[in-house]
Short mmCIF file of C-alpha atoms in Angstrom, two decimals:
data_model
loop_
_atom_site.label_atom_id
_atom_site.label_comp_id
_atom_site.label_asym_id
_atom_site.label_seq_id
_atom_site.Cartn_x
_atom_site.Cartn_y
_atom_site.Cartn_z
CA UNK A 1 9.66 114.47 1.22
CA UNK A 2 10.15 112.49 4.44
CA UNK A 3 9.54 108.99 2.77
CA UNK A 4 12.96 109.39 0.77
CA UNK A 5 15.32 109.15 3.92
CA UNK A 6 13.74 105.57 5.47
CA UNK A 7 14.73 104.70 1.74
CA UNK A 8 17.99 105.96 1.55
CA UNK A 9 18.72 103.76 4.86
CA UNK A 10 17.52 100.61 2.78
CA UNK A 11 19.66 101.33 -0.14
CA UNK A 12 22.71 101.32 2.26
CA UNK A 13 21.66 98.30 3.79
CA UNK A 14 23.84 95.71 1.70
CA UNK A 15 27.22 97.73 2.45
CA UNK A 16 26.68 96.93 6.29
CA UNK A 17 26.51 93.31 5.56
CA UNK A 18 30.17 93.83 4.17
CA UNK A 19 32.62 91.43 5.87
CA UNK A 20 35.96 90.88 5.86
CA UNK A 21 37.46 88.01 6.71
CA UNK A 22 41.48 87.23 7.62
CA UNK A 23 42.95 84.04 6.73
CA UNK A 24 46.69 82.83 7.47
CA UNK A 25 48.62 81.55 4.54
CA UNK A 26 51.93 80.42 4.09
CA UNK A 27 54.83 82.65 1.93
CA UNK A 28 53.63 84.36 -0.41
CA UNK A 29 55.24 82.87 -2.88
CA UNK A 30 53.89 79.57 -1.53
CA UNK A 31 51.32 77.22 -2.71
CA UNK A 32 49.06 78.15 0.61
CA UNK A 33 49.18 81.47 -0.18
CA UNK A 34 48.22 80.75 -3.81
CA UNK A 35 45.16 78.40 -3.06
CA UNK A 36 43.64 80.44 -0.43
CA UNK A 37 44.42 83.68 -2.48
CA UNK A 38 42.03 81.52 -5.76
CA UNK A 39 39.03 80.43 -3.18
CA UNK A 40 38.87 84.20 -1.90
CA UNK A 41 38.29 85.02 -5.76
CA UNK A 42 35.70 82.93 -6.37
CA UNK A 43 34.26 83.78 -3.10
CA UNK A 44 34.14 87.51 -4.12
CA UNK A 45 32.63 86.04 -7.27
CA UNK A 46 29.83 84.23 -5.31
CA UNK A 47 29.66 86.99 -2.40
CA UNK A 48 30.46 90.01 -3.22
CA UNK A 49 30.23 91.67 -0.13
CA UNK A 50 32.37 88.74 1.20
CA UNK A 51 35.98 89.80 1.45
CA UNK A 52 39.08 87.97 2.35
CA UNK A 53 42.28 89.24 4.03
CA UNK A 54 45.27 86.92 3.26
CA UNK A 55 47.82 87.28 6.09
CA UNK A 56 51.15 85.21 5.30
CA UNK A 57 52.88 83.42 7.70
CA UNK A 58 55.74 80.86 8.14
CA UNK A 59 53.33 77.91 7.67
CA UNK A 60 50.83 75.57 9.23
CA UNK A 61 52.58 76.33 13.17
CA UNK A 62 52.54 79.83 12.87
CA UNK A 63 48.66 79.10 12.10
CA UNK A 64 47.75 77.39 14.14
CA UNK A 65 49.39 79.66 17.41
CA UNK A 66 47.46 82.40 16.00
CA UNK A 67 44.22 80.64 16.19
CA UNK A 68 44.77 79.62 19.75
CA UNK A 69 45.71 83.09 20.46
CA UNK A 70 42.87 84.36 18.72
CA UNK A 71 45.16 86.53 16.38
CA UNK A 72 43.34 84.64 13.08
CA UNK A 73 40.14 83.28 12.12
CA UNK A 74 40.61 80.91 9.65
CA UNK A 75 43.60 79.33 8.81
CA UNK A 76 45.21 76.80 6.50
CA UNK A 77 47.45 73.65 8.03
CA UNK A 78 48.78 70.52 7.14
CA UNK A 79 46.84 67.30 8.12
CA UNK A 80 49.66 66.29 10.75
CA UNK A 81 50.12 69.08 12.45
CA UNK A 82 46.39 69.62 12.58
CA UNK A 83 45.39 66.14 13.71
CA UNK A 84 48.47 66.62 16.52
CA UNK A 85 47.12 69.79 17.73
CA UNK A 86 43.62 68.72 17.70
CA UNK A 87 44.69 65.87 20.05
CA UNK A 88 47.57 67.04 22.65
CA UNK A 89 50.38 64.91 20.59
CA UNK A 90 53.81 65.60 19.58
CA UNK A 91 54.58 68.96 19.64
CA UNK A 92 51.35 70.38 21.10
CA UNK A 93 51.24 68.00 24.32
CA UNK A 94 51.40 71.06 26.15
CA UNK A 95 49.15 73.04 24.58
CA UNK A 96 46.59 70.89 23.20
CA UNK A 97 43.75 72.76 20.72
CA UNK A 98 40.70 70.45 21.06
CA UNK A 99 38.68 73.46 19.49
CA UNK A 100 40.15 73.22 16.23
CA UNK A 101 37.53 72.73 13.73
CA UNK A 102 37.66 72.09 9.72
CA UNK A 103 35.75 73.70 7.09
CA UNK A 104 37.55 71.59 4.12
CA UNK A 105 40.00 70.09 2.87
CA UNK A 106 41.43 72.47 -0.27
CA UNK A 107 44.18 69.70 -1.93
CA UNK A 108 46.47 66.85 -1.22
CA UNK A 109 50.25 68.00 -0.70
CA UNK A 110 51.95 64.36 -1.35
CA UNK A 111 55.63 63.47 -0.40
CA UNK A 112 57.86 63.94 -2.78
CA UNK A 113 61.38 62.56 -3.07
CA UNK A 114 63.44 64.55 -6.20
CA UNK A 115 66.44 62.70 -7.50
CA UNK A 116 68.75 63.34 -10.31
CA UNK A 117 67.75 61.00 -13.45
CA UNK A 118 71.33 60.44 -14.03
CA UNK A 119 72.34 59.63 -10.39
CA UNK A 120 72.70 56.76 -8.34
CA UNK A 121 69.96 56.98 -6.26
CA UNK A 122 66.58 54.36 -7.19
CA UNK A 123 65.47 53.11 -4.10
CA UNK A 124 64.50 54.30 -0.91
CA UNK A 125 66.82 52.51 1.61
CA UNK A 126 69.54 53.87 -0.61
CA UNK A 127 69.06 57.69 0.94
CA UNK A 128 70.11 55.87 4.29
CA UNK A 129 74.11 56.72 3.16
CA UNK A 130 73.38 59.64 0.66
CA UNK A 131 73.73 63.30 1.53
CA UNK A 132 69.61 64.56 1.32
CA UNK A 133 68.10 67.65 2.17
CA UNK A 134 64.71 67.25 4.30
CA UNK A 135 63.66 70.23 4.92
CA UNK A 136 64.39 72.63 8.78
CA UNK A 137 64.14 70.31 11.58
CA UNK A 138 61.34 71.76 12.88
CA UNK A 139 59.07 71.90 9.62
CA UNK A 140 56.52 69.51 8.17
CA UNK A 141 58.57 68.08 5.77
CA UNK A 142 61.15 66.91 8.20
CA UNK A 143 59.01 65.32 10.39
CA UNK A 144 56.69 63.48 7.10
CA UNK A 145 60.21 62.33 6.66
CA UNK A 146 61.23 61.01 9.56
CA UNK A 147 58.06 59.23 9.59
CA UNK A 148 59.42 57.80 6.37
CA UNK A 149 62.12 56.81 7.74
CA UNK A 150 61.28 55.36 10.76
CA UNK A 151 58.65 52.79 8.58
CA UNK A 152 61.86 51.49 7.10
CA UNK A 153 64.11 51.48 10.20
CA UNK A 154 66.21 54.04 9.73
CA UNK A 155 66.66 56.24 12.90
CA UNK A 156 67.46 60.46 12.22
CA UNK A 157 70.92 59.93 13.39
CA UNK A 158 71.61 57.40 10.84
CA UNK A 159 71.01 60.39 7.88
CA UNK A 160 73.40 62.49 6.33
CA UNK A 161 70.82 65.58 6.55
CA UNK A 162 71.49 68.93 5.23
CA UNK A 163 70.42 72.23 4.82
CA UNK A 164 70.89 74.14 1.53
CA UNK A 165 69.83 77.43 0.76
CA UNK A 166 68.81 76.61 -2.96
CA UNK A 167 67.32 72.90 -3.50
CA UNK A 168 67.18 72.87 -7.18
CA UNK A 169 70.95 74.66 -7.75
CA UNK A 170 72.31 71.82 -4.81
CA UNK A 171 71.01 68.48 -6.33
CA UNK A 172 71.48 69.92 -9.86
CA UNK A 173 75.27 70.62 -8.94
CA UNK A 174 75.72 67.49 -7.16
CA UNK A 175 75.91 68.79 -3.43
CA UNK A 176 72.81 66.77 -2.56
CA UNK A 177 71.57 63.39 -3.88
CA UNK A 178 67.87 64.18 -3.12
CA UNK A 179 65.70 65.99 -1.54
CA UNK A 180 61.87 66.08 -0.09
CA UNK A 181 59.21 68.21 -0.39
CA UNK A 182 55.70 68.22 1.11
CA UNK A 183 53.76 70.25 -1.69
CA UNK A 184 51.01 69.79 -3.87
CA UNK A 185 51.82 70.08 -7.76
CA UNK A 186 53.14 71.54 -10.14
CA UNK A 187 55.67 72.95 -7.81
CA UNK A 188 57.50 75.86 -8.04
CA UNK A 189 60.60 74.76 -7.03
CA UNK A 190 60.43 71.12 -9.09
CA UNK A 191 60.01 73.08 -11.72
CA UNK A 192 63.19 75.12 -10.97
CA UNK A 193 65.11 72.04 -10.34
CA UNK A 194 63.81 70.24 -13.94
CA UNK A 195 64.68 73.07 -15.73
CA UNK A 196 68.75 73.06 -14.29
CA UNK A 197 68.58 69.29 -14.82
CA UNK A 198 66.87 66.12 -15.45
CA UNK A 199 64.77 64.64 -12.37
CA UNK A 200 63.24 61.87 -11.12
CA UNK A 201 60.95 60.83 -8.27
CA UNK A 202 61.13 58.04 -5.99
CA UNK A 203 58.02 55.67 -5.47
CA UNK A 204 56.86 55.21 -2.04
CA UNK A 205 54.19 52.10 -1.94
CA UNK A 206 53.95 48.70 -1.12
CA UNK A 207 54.53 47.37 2.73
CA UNK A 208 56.11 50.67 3.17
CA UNK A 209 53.23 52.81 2.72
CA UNK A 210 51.07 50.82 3.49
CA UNK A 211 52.85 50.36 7.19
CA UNK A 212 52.51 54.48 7.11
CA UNK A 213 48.83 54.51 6.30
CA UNK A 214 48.04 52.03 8.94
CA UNK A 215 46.15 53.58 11.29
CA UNK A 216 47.29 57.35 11.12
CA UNK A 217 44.31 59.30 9.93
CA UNK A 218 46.16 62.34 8.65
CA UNK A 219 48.11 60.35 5.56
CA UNK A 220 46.37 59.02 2.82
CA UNK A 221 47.46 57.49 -0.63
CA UNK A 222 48.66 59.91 -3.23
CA UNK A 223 50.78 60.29 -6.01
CA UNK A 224 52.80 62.67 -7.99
CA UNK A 225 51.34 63.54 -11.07
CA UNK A 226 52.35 62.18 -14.46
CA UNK A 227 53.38 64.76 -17.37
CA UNK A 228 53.92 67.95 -15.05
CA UNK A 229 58.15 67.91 -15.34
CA UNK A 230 59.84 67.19 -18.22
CA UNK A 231 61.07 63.62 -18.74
CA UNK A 232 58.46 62.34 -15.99
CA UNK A 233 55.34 60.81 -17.88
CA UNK A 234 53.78 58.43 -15.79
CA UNK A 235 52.27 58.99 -11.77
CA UNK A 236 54.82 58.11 -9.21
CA UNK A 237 52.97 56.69 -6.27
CA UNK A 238 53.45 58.14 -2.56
CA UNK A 239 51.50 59.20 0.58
CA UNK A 240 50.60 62.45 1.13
CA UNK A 241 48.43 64.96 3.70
CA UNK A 242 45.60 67.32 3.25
CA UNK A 243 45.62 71.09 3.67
CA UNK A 244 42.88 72.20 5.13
CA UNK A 245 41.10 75.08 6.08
CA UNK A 246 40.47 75.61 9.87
CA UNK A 247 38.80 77.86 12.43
CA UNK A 248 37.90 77.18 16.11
CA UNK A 249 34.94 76.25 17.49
CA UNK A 250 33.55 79.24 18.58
CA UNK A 251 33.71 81.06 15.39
CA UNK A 252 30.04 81.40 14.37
CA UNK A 253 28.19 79.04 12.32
CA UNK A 254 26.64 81.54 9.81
CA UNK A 255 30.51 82.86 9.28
CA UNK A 256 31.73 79.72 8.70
CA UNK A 257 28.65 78.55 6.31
CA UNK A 258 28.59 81.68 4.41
CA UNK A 259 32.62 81.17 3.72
CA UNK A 260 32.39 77.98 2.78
CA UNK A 261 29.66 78.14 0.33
CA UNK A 262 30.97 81.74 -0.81
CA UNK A 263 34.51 79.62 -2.00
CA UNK A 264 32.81 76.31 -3.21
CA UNK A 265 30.16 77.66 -5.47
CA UNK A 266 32.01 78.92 -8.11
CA UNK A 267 35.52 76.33 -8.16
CA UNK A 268 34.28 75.43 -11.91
CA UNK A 269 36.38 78.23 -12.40
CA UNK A 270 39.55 77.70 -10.38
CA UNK A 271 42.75 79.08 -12.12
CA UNK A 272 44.40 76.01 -13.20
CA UNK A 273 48.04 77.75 -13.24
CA UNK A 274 47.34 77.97 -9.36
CA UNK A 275 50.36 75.76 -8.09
CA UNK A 276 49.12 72.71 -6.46
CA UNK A 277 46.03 72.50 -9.15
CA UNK A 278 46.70 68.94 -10.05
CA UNK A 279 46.53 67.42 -6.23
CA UNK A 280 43.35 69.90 -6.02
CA UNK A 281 40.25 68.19 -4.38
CA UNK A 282 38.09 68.85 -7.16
CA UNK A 283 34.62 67.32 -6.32
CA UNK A 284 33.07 68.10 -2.95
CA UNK A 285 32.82 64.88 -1.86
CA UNK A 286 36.37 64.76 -1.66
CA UNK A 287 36.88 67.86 0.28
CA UNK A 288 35.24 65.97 3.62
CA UNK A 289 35.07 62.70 4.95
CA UNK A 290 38.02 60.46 6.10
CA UNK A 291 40.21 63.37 4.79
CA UNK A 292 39.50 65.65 7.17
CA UNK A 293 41.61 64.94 10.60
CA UNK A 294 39.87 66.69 13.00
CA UNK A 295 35.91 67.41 13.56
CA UNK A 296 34.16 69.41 11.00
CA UNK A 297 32.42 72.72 12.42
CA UNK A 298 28.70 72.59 12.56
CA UNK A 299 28.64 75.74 9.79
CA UNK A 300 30.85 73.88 7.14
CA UNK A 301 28.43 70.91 7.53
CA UNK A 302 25.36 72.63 6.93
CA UNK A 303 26.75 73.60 3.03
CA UNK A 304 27.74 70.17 2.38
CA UNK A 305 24.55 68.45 3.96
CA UNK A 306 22.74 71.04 1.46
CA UNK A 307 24.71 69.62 -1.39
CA UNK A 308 23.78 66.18 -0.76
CA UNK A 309 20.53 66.88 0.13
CA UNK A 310 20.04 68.59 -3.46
CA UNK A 311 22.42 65.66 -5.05
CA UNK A 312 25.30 67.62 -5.51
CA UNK A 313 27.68 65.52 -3.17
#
């Protein structure tokens, strides 16, 4: 009878290779939470004995202070914000994180400037005397603004900025001429806003964008996509930046290859009423490359290096 227990051990062998793994968000009701919440599905799908933890935050700076304080693994953040962290600029001159590393990039979140159809408002410079809501001066869309802004030589103190509790009940009601968001689509709160009245978008291209683009790694060419809101039916061009998922450096490279292959194997399947779906990076090709802002960690690498290697890239 003594044979059965060394084979008991071996059937519980697979439960010890259980792991958890904790990645910050956004809201819950937010698009980051969303995304990540869809990858860790299909990961679970791919790797069962791979499970993730979503912890929601306030965003891509709550993120990334947790990863520097080693309160979070993995993480999701905003291009900027990454890139500026990763280097000692801005915000983070004081506190550089030169051991942030990227796994992928998960979708494009592009700039979005919401006007009423039946207002005044049809051309950028115009927002320089109109009453506009760009998000909490501290957030990511108020400073993707302000770069804006600055491309067309308009300083902050030259804005009428506000701050409204409800976006799509202010514009629709005439409190606010515009406002801008920094979110892939569809959106939930677009949609709120198209459904209290009829909306339009604002193009950003031409010398503007292109002055934006010019050498700042983190932006890239976007656009908001057509037939998503009522009334809009073709793309409106803009810039936009990547969320990506982070770690640090010194998270291990079998962790970080067994996540990233764990959420990428099975995205045939992504939920497409995820919001953000249609700025999703779809192929894997597009997940890397000069859309990633920072270094990629060695782990991440090794999954997409097998995926070329095997013609899959």
């Amino acid at each position: 009878m003594r044979p059965i227990l060394p084979l008991l051990a071996l059937l519980w062998l697979p439960s010890l290779q259980a792991t958890t793994m904790t990645i910050g968000t956004g809201g819950e009701q937010g698009i980051y939470y969303q995304v990540i919440k869809e990858f860790c599905r299909l990961a679970g799908k791919s790797d069962p004995d791979l499970k993730c933890r979503l912890q929601a935050s306030s965003g891509s700076i709550e993120n990334l202070r947790l990863l520097q304080a080693g309160g979070l693994p993995y993480a999701i953040v905003q291009s900027d914000w990454l890139y500026q962290a990763s280097h000692g600029t801005g915000p983070f001159s004081k506190l550089p994180q030169p051991e942030l590393r990227a796994l992928f990039a998960t979708h494009a979140e592009p700039f979005t400037l919401v006007v009423r159809a039946d207002g005044d408002i049809s051309k950028l410079d115009q927002l320089k005397l109109a009453p506009i809501d760009m998000g909490l001066k501290h957030s990511g869309t108020r400073q993707t603004a302000l770069a804006l802004f600055a491309a067309l030589g308009v300083a902050e103190q030259d804005l009428d900025l506000k701050s409204v509790a409800n976006l799509a009940e202010a514009l629709c009601s005439k409190q606010i001429d515009a406002y801008g968001l920094v979110m892939g689509h569809p959106n939930r709160i677009v949609l709120e806003t198209a459904k209290r009245c009829a909306i339009h978008f604002l193009p950003i291209d031409g010398p503007v964008r292109d002055q934006l683009l010019k050498g700042v790694k983190y932006y890239q060419r976007s656009q908001v996509p057509a037939r998503i809101y009522p009334g809009n039916l073709k793309a409106t061009p803009t810039f936009a930046i990547a969320a990506t998922l982070v770690t640090n450096a010194s998270t291990t490279d079998a962790d970080v290859y067994r996540l990233t292959k764990a959420m990428l194997s099975q995205q045939t399947s992504f939920n497409e009423q995820t919001y953000g779906y249609a700025n999703l990076f779809h192929k894997a090709r597009n997940k890397i490359g000069p859309v990633l802002s920072i270094k990629q960690h060695p782990g991440a690498t090794k999954y997409f290096e097998e995926l070329k290697t095997a013609d899959k890239l």
